XYZ file of C-alpha atoms in Angstrom:
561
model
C 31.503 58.213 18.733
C 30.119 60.716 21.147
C 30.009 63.326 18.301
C 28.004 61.143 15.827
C 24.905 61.721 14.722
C 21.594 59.437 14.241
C 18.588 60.186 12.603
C 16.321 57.817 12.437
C 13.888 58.939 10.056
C 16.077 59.868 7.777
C 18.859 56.928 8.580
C 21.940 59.210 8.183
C 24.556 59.039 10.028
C 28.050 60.914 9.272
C 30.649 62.638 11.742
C 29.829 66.855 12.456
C 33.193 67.423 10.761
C 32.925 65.734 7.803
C 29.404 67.010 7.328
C 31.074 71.039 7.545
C 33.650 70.136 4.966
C 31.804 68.313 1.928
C 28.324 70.199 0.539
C 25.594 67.373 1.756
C 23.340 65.734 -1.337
C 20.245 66.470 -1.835
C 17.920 63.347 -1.824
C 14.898 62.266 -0.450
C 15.918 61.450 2.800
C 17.784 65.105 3.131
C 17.224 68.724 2.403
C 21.048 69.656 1.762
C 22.675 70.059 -1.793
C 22.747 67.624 -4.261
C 26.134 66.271 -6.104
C 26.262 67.869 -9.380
C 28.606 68.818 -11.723
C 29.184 72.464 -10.445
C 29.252 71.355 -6.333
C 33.555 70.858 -7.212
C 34.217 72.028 -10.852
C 38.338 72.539 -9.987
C 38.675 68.959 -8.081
C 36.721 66.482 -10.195
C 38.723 63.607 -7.940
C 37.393 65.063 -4.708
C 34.056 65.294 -6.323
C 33.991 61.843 -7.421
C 35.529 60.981 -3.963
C 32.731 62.562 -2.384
C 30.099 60.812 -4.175
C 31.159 57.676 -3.337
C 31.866 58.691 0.239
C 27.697 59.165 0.051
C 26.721 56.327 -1.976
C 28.727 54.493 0.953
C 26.925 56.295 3.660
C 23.793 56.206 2.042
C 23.905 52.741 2.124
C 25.295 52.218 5.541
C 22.503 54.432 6.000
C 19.301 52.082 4.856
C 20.996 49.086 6.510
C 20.657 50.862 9.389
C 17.352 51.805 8.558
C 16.147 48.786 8.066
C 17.997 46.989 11.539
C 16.489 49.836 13.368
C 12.913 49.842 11.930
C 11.554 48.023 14.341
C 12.762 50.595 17.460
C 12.461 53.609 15.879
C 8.233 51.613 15.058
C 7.843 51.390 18.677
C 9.073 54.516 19.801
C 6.930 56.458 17.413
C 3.704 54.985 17.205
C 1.447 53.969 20.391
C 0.759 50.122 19.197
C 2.488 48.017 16.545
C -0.065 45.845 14.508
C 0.359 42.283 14.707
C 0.773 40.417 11.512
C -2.104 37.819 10.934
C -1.577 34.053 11.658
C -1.106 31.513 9.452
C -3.932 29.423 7.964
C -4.366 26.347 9.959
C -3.563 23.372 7.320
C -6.179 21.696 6.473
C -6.774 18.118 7.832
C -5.390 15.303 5.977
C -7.328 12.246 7.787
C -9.886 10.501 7.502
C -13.254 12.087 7.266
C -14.820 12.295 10.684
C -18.366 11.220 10.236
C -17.857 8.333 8.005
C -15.545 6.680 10.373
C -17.923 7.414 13.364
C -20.923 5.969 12.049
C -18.926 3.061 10.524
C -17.644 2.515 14.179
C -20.424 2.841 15.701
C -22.067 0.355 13.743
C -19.686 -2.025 15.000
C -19.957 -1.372 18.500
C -23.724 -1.487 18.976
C -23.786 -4.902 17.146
C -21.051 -6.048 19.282
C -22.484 -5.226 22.281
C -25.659 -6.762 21.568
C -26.855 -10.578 22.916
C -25.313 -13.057 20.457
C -28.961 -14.862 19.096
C -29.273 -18.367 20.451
C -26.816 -21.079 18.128
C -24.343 -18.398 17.302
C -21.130 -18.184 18.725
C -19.519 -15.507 20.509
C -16.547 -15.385 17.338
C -19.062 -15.395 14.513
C -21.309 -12.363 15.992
C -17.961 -10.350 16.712
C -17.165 -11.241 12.919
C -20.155 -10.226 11.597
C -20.151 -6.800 13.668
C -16.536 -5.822 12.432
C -17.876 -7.009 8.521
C -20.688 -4.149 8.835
C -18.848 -1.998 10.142
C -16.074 -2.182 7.104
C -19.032 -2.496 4.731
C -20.400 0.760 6.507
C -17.010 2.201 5.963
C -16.742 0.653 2.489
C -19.893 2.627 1.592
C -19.090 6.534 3.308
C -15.644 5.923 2.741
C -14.002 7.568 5.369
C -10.883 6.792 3.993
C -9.782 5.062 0.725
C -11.542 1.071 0.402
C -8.446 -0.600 0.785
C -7.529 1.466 4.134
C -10.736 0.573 5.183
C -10.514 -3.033 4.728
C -7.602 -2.995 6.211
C -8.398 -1.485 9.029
C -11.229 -4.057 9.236
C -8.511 -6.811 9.384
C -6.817 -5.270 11.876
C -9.316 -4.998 14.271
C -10.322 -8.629 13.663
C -7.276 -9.600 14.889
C -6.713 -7.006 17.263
C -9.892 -8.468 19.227
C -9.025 -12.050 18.402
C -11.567 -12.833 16.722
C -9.317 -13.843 13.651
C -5.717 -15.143 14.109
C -3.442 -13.235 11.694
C -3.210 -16.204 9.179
C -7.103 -16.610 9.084
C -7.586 -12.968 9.158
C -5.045 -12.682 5.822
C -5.966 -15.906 4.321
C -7.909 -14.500 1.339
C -4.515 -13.311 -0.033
C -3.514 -16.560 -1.357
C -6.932 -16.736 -3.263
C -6.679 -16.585 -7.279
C -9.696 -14.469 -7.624
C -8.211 -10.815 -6.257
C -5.318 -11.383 -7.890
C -6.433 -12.218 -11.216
C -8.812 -9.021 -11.138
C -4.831 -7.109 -9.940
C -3.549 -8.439 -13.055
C -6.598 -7.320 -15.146
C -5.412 -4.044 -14.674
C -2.229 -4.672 -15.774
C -3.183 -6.109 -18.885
C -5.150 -3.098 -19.266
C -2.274 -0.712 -18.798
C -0.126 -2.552 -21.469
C -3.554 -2.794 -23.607
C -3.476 1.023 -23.569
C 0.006 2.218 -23.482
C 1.263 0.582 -26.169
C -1.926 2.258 -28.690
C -3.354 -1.555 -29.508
C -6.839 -0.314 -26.730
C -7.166 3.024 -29.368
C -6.746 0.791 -32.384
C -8.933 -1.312 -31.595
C -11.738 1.434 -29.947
C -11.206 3.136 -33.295
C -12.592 0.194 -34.649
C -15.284 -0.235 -32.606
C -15.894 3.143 -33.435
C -15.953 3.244 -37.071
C -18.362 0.250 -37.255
C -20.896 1.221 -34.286
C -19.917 4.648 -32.767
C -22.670 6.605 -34.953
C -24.600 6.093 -31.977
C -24.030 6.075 -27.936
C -26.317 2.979 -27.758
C -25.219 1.001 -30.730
C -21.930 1.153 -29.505
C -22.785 -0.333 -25.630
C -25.007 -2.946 -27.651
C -21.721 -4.132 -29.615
C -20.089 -4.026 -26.424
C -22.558 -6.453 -24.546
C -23.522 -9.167 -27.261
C -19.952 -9.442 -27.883
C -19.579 -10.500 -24.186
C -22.207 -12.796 -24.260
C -20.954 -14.608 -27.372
C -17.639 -14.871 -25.637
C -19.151 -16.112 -22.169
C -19.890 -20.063 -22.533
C -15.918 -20.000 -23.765
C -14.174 -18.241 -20.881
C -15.468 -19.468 -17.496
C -14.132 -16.838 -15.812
C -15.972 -13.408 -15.160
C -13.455 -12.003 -14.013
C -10.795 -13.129 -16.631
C -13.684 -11.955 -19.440
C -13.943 -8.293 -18.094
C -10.927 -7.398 -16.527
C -8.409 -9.035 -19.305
C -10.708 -8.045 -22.426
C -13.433 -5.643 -21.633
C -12.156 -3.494 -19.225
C -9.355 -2.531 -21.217
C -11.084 -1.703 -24.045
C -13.883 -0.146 -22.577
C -11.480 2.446 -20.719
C -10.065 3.023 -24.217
C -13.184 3.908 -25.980
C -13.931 5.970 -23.170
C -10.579 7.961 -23.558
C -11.005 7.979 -27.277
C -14.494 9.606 -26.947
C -13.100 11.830 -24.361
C -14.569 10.510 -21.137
C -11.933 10.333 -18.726
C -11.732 9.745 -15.066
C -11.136 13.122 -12.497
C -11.969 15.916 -15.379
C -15.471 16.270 -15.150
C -16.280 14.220 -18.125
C -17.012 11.129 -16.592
C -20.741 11.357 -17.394
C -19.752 12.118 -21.206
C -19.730 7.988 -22.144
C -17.726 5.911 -19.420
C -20.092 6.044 -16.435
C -22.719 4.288 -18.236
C -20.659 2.453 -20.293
C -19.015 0.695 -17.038
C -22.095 0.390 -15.158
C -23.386 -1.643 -18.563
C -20.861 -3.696 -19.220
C -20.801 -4.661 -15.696
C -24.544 -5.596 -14.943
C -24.712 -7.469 -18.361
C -21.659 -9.464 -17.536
C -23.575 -10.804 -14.370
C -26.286 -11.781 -16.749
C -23.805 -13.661 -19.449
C -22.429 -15.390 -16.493
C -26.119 -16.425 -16.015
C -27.019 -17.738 -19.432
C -24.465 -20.538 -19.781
C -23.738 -23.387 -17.216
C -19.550 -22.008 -18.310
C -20.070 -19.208 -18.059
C -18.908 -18.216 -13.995
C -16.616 -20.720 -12.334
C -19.114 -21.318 -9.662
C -21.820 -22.690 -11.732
C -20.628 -26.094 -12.304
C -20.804 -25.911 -8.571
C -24.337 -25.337 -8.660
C -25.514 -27.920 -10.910
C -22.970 -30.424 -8.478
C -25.378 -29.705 -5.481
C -27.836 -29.606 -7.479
C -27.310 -33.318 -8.060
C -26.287 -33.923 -4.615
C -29.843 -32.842 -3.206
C -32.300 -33.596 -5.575
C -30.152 -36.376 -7.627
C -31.321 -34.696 -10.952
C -28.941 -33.691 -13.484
C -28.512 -30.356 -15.288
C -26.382 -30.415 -18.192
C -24.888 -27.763 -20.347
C -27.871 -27.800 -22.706
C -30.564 -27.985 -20.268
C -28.906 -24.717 -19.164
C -28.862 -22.732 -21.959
C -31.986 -23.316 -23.205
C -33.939 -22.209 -20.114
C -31.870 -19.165 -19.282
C -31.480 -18.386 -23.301
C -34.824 -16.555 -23.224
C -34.915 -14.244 -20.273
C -31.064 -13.858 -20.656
C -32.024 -12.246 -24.041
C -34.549 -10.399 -22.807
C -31.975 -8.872 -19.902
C -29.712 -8.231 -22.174
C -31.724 -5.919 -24.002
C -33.554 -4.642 -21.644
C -30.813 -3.681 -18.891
C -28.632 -1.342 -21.341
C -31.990 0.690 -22.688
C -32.754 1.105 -18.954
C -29.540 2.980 -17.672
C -29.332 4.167 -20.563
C -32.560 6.199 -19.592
C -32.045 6.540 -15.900
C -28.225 7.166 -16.464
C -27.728 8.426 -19.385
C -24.738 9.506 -21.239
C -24.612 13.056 -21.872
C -23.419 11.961 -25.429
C -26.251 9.961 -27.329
C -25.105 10.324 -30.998
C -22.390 11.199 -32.919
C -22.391 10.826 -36.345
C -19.302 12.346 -36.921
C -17.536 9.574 -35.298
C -17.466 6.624 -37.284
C -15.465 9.252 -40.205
C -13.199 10.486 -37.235
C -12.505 7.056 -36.179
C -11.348 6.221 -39.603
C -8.882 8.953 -39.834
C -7.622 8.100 -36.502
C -6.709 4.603 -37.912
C -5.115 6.123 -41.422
C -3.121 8.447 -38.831
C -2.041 5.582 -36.786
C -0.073 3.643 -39.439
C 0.294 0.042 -39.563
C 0.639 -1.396 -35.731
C 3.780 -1.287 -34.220
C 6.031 -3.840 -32.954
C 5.068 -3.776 -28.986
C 1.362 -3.754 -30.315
C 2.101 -6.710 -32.262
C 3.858 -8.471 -29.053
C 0.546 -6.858 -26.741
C -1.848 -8.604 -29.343
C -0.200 -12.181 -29.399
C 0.108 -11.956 -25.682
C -3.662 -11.406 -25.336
C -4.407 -14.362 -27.662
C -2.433 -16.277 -25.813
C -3.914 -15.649 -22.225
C -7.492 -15.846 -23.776
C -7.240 -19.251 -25.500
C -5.073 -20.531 -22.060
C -8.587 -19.563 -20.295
C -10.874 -21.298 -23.121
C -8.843 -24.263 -23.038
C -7.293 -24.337 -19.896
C -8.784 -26.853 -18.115
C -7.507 -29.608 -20.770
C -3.692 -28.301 -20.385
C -4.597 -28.074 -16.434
C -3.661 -24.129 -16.617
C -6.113 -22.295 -14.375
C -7.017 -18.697 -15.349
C -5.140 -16.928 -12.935
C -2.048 -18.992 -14.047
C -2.217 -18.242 -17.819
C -2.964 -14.652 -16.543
C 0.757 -14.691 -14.646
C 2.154 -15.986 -17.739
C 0.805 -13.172 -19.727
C 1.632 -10.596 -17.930
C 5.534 -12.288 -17.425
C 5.947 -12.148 -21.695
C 4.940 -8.356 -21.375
C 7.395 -7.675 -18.602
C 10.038 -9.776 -20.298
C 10.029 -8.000 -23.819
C 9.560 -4.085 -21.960
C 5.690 -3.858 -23.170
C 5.048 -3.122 -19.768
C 7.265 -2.702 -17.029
C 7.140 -3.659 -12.903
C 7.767 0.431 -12.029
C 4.458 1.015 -14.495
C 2.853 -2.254 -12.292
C 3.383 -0.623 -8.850
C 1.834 2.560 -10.095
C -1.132 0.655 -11.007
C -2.662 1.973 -7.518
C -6.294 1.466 -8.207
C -5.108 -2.510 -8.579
C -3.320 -2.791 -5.425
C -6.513 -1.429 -3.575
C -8.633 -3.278 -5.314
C -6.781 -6.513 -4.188
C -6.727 -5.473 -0.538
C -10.092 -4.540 -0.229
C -11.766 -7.334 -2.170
C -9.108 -9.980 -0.222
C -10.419 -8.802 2.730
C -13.600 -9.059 2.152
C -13.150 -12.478 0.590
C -11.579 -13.321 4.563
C -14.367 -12.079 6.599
C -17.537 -13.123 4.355
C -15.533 -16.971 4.388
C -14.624 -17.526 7.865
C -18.532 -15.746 8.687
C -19.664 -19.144 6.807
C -16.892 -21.061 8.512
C -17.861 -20.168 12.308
C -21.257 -20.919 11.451
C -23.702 -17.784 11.607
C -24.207 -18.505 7.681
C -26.029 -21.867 8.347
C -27.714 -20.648 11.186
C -29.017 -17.820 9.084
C -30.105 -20.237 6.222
C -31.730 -22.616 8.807
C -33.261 -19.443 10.614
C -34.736 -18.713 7.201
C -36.016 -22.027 6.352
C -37.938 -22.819 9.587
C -39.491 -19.066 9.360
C -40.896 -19.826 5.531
C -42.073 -22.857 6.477
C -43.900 -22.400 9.214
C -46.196 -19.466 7.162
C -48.121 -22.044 5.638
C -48.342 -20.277 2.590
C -48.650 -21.839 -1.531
C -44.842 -23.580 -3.157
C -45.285 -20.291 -5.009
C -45.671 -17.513 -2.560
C -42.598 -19.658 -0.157
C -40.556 -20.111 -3.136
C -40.893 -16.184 -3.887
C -39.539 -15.433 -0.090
C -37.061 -18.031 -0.422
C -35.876 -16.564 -3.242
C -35.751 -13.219 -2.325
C -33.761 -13.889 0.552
C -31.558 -15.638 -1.104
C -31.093 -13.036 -3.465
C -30.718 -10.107 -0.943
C -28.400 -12.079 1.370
C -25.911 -11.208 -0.935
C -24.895 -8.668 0.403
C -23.251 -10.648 3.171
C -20.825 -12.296 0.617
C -17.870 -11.358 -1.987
C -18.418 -14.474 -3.713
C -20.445 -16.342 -5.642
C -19.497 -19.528 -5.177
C -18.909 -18.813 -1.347
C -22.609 -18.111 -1.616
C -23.550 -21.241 -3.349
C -21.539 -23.071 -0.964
C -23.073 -21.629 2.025
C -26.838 -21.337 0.921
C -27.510 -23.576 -2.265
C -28.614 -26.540 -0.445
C -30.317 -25.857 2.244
C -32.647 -23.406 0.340
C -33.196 -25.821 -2.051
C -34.084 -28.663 0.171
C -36.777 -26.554 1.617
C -37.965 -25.198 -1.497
C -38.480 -29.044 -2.868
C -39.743 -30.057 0.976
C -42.647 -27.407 0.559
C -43.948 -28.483 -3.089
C -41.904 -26.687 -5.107
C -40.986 -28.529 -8.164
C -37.411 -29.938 -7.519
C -35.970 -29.357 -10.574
C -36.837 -26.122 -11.256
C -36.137 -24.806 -7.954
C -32.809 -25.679 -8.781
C -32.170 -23.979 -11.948
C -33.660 -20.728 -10.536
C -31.385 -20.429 -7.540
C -28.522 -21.184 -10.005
C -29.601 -18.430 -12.344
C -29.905 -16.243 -9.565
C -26.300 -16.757 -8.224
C -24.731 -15.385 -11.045
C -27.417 -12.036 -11.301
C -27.206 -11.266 -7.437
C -23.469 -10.057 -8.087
C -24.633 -7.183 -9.798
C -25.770 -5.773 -6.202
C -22.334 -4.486 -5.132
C -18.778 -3.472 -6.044
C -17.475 -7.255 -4.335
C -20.848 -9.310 -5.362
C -18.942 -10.818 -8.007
C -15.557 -11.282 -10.192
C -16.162 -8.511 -12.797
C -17.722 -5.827 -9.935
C -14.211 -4.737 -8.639
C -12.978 -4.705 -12.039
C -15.429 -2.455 -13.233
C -15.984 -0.446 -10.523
C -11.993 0.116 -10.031
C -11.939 2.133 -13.288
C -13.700 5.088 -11.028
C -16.018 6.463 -13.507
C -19.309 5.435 -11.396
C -19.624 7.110 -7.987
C -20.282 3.993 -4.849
C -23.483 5.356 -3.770
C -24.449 5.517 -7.680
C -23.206 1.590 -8.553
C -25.391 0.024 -5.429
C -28.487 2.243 -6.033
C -28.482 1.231 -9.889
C -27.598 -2.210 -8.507
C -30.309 -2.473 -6.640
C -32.819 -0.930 -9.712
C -31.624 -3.340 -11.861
C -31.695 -6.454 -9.603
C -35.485 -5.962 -9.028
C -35.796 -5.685 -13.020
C -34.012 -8.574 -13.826
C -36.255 -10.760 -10.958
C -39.156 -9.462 -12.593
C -37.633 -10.665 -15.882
C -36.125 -14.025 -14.453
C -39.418 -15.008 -12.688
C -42.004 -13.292 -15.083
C -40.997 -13.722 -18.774
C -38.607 -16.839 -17.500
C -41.565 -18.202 -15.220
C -43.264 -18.299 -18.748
C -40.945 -19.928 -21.103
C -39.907 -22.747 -18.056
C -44.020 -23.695 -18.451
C -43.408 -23.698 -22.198
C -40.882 -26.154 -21.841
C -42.056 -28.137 -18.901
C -39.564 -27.579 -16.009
C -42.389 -27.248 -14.313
């Protein structure tokens, strides 16, 4: 071993005498002889003998090499260089400033002095519902993690027991929107959503506008029938609004949002809050309405006298509300006359329908004339919704693995229950009727005309919408007490009644959670938050001016007041 040799540049390492007897290659790593065909002409075995005896050594020799690189580094050069460090990963939380300002705005209205006839439980509930509406809004993290979170801290603080806090997930309304998208995915995946947005299409699709116009009137004819927002746009409208949004190529997380579907939603969601407005069936919670109605002024309004003093402005909101997004939001695609051919070929190409669109059709037939006529057979909407969505489970149209995928539904239904909790047990502890009483003794101590106090009233009735997920939680909370004051300070009885009903149904159009068709709508992710409360808002002030200007109008035409 003592007679070995190691070179480290060149990594070879043979014994002196073996080196003597056999002629050395020539290679890079050497200046001796190559191995060629003269080096042993008379002993061709030795020569092969000695090639492999190099090929051997050779690659002892870069093993070597390459164990010993890092010695024979440091010995020759002065400093090694240090390889660079990994990137950091990026974080995967929630985002930082969001969450702060949503915290903080729970904290500083917690730590405030709870006003006079409030109790300690319903200002620490109303300080942990900001803050998840803050957080709703920034989204720090995903709405239903938010909401969640919301809950949590509600009962962390004990300001909700667990059941209380939780409650909202026995209500029908969040899970009837869940099972809107369901429908929706069976709607689509089975090609009935394309047949029928081919339709659509081919009859209305030669221009952007026509198209949302079909869209809406066919809503509004379909409203006085299905008392249920929520049943109207999530199990019939939402599905196949997302398929002529797909079929136009507008599609959710590729840029082409903008392209039809963002103002498409955003229309067929503010309209569906005025439908909802026009017909005393029209929203669950209007029958409600015309009950306390009756209750506080003991004057009646019946179906007719409904429709025929919303039919007007309704019309006129229904017109105007599309042609005004439609200008402040517009759709990058306006006309396309193209289409209405395209769509046509589409249908030749799709053949007659198949068997599971045959099954997805009947299904949807059946769960729409269960909500029309429902209330005869004593079948709620969420009920004939269940039994829907059981036939296209049963017969493979849609299966429960394609149901938990359905993530956009499951948030939905966390968020909006939550929401539904907190905005109910605000009302329950109290702060709601102190609010509304606050309210009352503040108008009418101004002194001011019925008018100019029925115009505050009913702004802040309007506005406090915000505070609730529900309509009819609203009605509940508010209805009576602002009308009592209204009548108390000369405002005609009767008609202060019908406006505050008309107004319940178009204040939903404020928020993703004002009312049963929002979270649908919104859920389909083609309109940014920030984007869906700022139009809200626009439009709400519009359809006020509408309600109380034009309406204001045709109410002295027809005496209601």
């Amino acid at each position: 071993m003592a007679s070995s040799v190691l070179v480290c540049n060149s990594g070879v390492h043979l014994l002196p005498s073996l080196r003597h007897r056999l002629p050395l290659p020539r290679s890079p790593l050497s200046r001796t002889p190559a191995f060629s065909s003269r080096s042993n002409p008379i002993f061709p075995s030795l020569r092969s003998a000695s090639a492999e005896s190099f090929s051997f050594g050779l690659t002892s020799a870069r093993v070597g090499r390459s164990l010993l690189a890092p010695v024979c580094a440091s010995a020759s050069s002065p400093a090694a260089v240090p390889a660079p460090a990994p990137a950091p990963a990026p974080w995967q939380g929630a985002a930082l400033k969001p969450l702060a300002a949503s915290i903080a705005t729970g904290v500083i209205l917690w730590l405030v002095p709870c006003p006079a006839g409030v109790s300690r439980n319903a200002w620490q509930l109303l300080a942990i519902f900001l803050a998840t509406i803050v957080g709703i809004i920034t989204q720090p993290l995903p709405l239903g993690a938010v909401a969640l979170m919301g809950l949590g801290a509600s009962v962390l603080t004990k300001t909700l027991s667990f059941t209380a806090a939780f409650s909202a997930f026995g209500d029908p309304i969040p899970w009837l929107i869940a099972l809107a998208f369901f429908f929706a995915r069976g709607f689509i995946k089975t090609g009935l959503g394309n047949r029928v947005a081919y339709q659509f299409v081919s009859l209305f699709g030669s221009s952007t506008l026509g198209l949302g116009y079909s869209l809406v009137f066919s809503e509004a004819l379909l409203a006085p029938a299905i008392p249920s927002v929520s049943a109207r746009a999530g199990g019939i409208f939402l599905p196949l609004v997302k398929s002529l949004c797909q079929a136009c190529g507008s599609n959710v997380g590729d840029g082409t949002e903008n392209r039809l579907g963002s103002w498409l939603m955003l229309t067929c969601f503010q309209t569906s809050a005025i439908s909802s407005a026009m017909f005393l069936t029209a929203m669950a919670a209007n029958p409600l309405s015309a009950n306390l109605t009756y209750n506080t002024i003991k004057q009646t309004i019946g179906w007719t006298d409904w429709a025929v003093a919303a039919i007007v402005p309704g019309l006129i909101s229904l017109i105007v509300v599309p042609l005004l997004l439609y200008v402040i939001y517009p759709p990058t695609v306006k006309s396309s006359p193209d289409a209405p051919k395209l769509a046509r070929q589409k249908l030749e190409k799709m053949g007659p329908m198949t068997k599971n669109e045959i099954i997805m059709t009947g299904t949807l037939l059946l769960t729409v004339g269960l909500w029309i006529f429902g209330g005869a057979l004593n079948v709620d909407a969420v009920t004939a919704a269940i039994l829907g969505l059981s036939i296209l489970l049963v017969t493979g149209v849609v299966t429960w693995k394609e149901c938990l995928a359905e993530s956009v539904a499951w948030d939905t239904l966390t968020w909006f229950a939550a929401l539904i909790a907190m905005a109910g047990y605000l009302n329950k502890y109290g702060l709601i009727s102190w609010f509304s009483q606050t309210v009352v003794k503040f108008v009418g101590g101004l002194g001011l005309s019925w008018q100019l106090s029925f115009g505050i009233l009913v702004l802040l009735y309007f506005y406090s919408h915000y505070f609730f997920a529900s309509g009819a939680a609203h009605i509940g909370a508010m209805f009576t007490a602002f009308l009592s004051v209204a009548s108390a300070l000369g405002t005609p009885p009767l008609f202060g009644a019908m406006v505050l009903s008309f107004l319940s149904n178009l204040m939903g159009g404020l928020t993703h959670y004002g009312i049963g068709s929002a979270p649908v709508f919104y859920g389909a992710n083609y309109v940014p938050l920030a984007q869906w409360w700022g139009y809200g808002f626009l439009v709400s002030v519009v359809n006020i001016i509408i309600w109380l200007g034009v309406g204001g109008f045709w109410w002295k035409t027809i005496g209601l007041w």
